[in-house]
PDB file of C-alpha atoms in Angstrom:
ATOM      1  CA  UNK A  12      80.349  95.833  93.478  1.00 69.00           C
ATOM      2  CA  UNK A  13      82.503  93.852  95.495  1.00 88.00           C
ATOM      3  CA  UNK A  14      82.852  93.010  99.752  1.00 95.00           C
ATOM      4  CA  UNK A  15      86.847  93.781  99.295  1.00 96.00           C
ATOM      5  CA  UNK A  16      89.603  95.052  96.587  1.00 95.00           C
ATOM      6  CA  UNK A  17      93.050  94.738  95.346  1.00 95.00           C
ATOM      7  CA  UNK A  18      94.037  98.345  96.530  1.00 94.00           C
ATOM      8  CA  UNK A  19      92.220  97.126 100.115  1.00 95.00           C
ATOM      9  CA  UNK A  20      94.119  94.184  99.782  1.00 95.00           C
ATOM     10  CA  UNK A  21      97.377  96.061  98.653  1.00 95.00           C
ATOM     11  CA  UNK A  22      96.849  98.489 101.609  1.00 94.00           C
ATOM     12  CA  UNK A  23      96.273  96.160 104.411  1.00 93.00           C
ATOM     13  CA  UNK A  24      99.498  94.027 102.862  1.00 93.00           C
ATOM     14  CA  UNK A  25     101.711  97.083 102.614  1.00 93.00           C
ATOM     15  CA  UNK A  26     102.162  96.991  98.847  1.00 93.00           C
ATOM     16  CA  UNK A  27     102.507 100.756  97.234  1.00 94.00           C
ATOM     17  CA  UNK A  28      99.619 101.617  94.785  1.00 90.00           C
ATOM     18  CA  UNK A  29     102.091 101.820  92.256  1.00 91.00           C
ATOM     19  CA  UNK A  30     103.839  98.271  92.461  1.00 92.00           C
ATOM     20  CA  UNK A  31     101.718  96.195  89.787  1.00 92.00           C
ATOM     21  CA  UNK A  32     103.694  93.342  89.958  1.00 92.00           C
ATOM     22  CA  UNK A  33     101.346  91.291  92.319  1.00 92.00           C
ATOM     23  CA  UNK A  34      97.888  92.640  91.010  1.00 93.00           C
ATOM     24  CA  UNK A  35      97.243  89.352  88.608  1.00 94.00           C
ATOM     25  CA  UNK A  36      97.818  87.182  92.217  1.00 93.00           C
ATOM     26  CA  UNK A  37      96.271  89.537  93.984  1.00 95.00           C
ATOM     27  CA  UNK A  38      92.996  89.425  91.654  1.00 96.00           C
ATOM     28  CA  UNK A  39      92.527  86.200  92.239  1.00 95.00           C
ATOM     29  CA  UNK A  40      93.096  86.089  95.911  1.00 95.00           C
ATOM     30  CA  UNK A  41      90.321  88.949  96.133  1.00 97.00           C
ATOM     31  CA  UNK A  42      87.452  86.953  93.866  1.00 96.00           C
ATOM     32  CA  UNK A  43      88.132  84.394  95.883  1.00 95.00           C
ATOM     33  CA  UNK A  44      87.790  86.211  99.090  1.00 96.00           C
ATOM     34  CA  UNK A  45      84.873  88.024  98.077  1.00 96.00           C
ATOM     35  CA  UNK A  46      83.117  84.587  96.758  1.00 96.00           C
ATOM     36  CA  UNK A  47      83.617  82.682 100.086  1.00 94.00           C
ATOM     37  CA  UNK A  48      81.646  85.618 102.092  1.00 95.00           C
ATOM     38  CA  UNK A  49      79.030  85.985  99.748  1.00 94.00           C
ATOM     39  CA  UNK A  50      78.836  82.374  99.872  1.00 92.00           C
ATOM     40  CA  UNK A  51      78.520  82.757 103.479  1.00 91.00           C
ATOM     41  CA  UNK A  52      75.773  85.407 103.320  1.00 91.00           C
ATOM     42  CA  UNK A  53      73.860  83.496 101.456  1.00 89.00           C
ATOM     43  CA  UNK A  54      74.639  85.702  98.150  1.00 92.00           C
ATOM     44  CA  UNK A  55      75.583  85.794  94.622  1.00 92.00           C
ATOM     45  CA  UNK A  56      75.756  89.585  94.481  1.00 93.00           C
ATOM     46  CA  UNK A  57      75.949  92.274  96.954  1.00 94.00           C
ATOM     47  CA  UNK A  58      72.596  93.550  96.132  1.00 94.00           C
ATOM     48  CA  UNK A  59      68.819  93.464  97.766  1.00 95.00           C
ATOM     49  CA  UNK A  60      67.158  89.945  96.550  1.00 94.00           C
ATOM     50  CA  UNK A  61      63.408  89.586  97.049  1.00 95.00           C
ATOM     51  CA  UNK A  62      62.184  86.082  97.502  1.00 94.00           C
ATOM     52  CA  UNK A  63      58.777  84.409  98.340  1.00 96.00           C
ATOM     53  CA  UNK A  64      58.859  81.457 100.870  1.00 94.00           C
ATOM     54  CA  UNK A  65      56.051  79.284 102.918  1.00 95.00           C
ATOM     55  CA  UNK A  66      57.382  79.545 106.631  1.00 93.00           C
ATOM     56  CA  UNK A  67      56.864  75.926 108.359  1.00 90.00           C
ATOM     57  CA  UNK A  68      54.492  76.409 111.187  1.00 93.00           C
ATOM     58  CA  UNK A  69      54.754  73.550 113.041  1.00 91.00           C
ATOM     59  CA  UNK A  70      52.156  73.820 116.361  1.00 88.00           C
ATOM     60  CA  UNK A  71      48.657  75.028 116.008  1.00 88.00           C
ATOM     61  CA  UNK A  72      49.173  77.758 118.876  1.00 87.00           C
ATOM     62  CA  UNK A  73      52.947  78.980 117.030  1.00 89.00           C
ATOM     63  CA  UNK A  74      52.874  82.853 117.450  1.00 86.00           C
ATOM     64  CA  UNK A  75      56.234  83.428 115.476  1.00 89.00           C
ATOM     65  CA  UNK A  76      58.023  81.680 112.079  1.00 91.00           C
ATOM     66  CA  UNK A  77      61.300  82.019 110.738  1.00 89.00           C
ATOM     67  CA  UNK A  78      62.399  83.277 107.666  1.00 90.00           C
ATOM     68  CA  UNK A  79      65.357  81.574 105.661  1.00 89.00           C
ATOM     69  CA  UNK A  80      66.592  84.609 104.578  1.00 88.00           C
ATOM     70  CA  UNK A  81      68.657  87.736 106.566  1.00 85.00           C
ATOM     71  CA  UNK A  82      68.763  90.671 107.338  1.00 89.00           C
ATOM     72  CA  UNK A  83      65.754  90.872 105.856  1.00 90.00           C
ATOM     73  CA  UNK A  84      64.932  94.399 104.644  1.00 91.00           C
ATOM     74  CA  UNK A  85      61.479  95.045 104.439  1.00 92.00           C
ATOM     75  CA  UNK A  86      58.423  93.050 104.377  1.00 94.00           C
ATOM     76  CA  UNK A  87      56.509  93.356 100.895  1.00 96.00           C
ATOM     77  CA  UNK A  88      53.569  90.907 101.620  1.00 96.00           C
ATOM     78  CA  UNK A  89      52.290  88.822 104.139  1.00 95.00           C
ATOM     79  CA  UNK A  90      49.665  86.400 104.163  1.00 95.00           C
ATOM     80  CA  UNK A  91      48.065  83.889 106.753  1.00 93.00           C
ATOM     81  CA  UNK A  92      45.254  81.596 105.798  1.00 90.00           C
ATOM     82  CA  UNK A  93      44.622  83.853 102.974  1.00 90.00           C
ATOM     83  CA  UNK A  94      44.015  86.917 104.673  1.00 92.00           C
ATOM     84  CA  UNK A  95      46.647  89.469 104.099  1.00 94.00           C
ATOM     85  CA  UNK A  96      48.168  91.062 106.899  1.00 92.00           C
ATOM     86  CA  UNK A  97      48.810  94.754 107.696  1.00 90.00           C
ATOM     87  CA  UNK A  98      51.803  96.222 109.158  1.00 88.00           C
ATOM     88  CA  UNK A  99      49.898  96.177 112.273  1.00 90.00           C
ATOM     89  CA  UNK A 100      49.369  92.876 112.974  1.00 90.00           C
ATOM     90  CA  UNK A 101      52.505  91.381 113.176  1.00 92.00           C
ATOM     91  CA  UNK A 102      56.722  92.712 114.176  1.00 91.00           C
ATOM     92  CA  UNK A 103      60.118  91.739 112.695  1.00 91.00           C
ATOM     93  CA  UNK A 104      62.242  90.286 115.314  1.00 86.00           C
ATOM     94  CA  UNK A 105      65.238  91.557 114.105  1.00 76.00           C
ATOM     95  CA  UNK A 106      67.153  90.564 117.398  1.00 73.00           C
ATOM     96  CA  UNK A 107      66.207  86.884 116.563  1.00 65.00           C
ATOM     97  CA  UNK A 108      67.271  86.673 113.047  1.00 71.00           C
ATOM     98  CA  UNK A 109      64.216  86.496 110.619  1.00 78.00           C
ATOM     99  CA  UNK A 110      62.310  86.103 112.810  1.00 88.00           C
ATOM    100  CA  UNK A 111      58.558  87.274 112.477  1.00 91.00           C
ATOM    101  CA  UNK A 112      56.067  87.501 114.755  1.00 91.00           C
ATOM    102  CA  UNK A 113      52.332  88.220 115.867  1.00 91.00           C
ATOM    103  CA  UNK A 114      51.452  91.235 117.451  1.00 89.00           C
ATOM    104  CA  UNK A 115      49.158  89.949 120.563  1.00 81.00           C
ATOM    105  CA  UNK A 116      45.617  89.476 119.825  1.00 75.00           C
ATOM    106  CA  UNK A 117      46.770  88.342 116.052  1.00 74.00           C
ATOM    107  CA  UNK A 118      45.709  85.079 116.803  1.00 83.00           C
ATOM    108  CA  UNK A 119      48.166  82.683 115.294  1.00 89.00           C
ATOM    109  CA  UNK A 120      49.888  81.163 112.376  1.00 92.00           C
ATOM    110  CA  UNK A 121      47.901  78.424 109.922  1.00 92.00           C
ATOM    111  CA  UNK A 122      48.719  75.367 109.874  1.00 91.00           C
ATOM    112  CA  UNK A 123      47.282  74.847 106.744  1.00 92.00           C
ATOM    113  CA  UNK A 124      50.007  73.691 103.875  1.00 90.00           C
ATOM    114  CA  UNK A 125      51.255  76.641 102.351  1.00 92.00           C
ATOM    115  CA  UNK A 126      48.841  78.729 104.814  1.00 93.00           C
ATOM    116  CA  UNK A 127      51.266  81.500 105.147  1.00 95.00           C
ATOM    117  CA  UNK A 128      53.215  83.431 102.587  1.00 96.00           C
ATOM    118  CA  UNK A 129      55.374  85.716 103.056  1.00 96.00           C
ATOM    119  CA  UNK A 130      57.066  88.240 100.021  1.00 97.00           C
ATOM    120  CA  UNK A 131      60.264  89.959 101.282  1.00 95.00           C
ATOM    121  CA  UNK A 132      63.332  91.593 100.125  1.00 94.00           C
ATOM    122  CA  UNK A 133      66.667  90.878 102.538  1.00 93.00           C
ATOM    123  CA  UNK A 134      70.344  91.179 102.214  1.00 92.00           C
ATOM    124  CA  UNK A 135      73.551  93.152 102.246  1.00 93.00           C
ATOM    125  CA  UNK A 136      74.238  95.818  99.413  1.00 94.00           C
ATOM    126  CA  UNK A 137      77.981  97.535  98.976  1.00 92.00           C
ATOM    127  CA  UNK A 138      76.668 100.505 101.420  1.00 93.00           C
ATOM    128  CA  UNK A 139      75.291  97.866 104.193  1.00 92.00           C
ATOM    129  CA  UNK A 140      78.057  95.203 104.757  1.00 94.00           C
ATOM    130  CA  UNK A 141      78.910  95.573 108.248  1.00 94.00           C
ATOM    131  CA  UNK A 142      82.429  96.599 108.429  1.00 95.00           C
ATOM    132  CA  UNK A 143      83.801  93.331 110.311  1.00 95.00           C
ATOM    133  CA  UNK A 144      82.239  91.341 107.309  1.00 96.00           C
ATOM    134  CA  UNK A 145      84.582  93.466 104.762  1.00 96.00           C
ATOM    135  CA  UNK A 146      87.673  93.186 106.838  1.00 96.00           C
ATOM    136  CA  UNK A 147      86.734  89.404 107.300  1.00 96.00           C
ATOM    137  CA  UNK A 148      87.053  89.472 103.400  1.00 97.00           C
ATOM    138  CA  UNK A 149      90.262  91.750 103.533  1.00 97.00           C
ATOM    139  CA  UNK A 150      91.592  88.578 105.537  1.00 95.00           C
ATOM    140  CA  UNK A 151      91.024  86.130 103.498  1.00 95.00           C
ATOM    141  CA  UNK A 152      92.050  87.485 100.057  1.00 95.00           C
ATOM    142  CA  UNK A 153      95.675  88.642 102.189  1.00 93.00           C
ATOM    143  CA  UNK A 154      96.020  84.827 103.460  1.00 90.00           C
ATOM    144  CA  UNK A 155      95.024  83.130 100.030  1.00 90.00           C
ATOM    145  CA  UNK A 156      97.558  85.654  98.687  1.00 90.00           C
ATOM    146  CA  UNK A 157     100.272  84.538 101.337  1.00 83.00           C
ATOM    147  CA  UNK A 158      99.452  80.762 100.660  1.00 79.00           C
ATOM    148  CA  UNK A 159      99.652  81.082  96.871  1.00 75.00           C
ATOM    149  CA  UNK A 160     103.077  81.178  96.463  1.00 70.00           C
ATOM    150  CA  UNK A 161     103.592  78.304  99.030  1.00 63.00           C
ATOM    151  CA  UNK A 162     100.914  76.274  97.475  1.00 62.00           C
ATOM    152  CA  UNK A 163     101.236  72.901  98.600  1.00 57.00           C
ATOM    153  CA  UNK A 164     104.075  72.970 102.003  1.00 62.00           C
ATOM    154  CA  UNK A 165     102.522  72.639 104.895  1.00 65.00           C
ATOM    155  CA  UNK A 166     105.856  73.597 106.487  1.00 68.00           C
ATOM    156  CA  UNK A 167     109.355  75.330 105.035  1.00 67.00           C
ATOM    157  CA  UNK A 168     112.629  75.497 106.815  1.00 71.00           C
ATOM    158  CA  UNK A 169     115.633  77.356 105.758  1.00 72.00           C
ATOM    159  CA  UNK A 170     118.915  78.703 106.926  1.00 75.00           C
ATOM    160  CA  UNK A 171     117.679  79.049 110.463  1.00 72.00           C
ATOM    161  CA  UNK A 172     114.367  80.935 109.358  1.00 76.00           C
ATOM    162  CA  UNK A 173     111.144  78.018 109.698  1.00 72.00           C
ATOM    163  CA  UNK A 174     107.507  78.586 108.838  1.00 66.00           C
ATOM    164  CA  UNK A 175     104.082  76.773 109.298  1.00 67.00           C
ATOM    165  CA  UNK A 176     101.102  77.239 107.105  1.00 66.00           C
ATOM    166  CA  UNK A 177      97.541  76.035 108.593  1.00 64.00           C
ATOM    167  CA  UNK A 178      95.749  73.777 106.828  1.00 62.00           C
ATOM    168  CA  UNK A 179      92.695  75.321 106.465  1.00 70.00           C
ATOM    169  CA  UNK A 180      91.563  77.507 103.916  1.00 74.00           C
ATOM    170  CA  UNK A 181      90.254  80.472 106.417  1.00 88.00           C
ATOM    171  CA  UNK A 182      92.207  82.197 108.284  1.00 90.00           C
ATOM    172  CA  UNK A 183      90.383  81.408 112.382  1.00 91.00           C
ATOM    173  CA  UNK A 184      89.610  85.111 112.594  1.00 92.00           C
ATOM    174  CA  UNK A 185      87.461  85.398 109.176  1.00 94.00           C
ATOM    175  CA  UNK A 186      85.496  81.890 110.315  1.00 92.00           C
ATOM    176  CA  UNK A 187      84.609  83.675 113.439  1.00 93.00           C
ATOM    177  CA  UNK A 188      83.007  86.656 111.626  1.00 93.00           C
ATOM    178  CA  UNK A 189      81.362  84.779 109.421  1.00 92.00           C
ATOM    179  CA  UNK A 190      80.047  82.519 111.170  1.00 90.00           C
ATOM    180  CA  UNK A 191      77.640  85.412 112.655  1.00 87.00           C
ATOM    181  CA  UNK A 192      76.704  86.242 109.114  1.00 85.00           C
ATOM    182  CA  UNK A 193      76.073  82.896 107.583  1.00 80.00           C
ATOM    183  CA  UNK A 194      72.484  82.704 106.709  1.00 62.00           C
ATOM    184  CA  UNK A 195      71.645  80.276 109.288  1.00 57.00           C
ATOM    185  CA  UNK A 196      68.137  79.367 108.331  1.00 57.00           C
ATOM    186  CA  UNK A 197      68.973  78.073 104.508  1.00 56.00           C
ATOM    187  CA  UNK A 198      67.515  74.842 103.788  1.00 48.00           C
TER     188      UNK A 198
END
């Protein structure tokens, strides 16, 4: 399943279902949409990943680590200093992206390399991408579809009519999205 679609992309361009001329371009346009915000979210797939990580714990009296990966969807297992932990004992911050905490009187994280593990499934599946992150996506397959057939001017002029074409390869509006979704805490 994919963030965006040609007949998204044909609809938000004004192009009638019917017209197949521009679907090959169009194709294109929308992989490469779609790859850049998965890219973004720290994806390969629009699906739930579950991934085991070591959370650096960097003070003896740290009360909260973060997790590289979000949203993060549930919590599977959780270990510190080889105890496991019970829903009880600690929170997901969900506020502070990844991050997870414990619950007073939970005494603290280890230090100890490796001390805590944590087992967790986390990301976006085609029934959870917020709906700014598809239209970012919408975007960006309708500008790469606009730039292809001007690929390489900058800047056209003709009989009076003149047009610019920026630089970049995201249009300012999908950045700004995206840039709220990009999975901050990769290393």
């Amino acid at each position: 399943m994919s963030i965006t679609t040609t007949s998204r992309v044909k609809s938000v361009l004004g192009i009638p279902a019917g017209i197949t001329f521009h679907d090959t371009a169009l194709g294109y346009a929308v992989d490469f949409a779609n790859d850049r915000v998965l890219r973004a979210l720290g994806q390969s797939t629009l699906a739930v990943n579950t991934t085991q990580e070591y959370p650096v714990v960097y003070d003896a009296g740290q009360e909260s680590v973060l997790l590289r990966h979000s949203p993060v969807v549930q919590i599977v297992a959780l270990t510190n200093d080889d105890s496991l932990l019970d829903d009880d004992d600690y929170w997901l911050d969900r506020e502070d992206l990844g991050a997870l905490r414990l619950k007073k009187g939970g005494g603290y994280w280890s230090t100890e390399r490796q001390g805590v593990k944590v087992l967790y499934a986390w990301g976006y599946t085609s029934s959870t991408v917020p709906a700014e992150v598809t239209h970012a996506a919408d975007v960006i397959a309708v500008s790469s579809f606009n730039r292809g057939k001007h690929a390489g001017f900058t800047e056209r002029e003709a009989s009076g009519y003149q047009y610019k074409l920026s630089d970049q390869d995201l249009p300012p509006d999908a950045r700004a999205v995206l840039a709220r979704y990009e999975d901050v805490h990769r290393i």
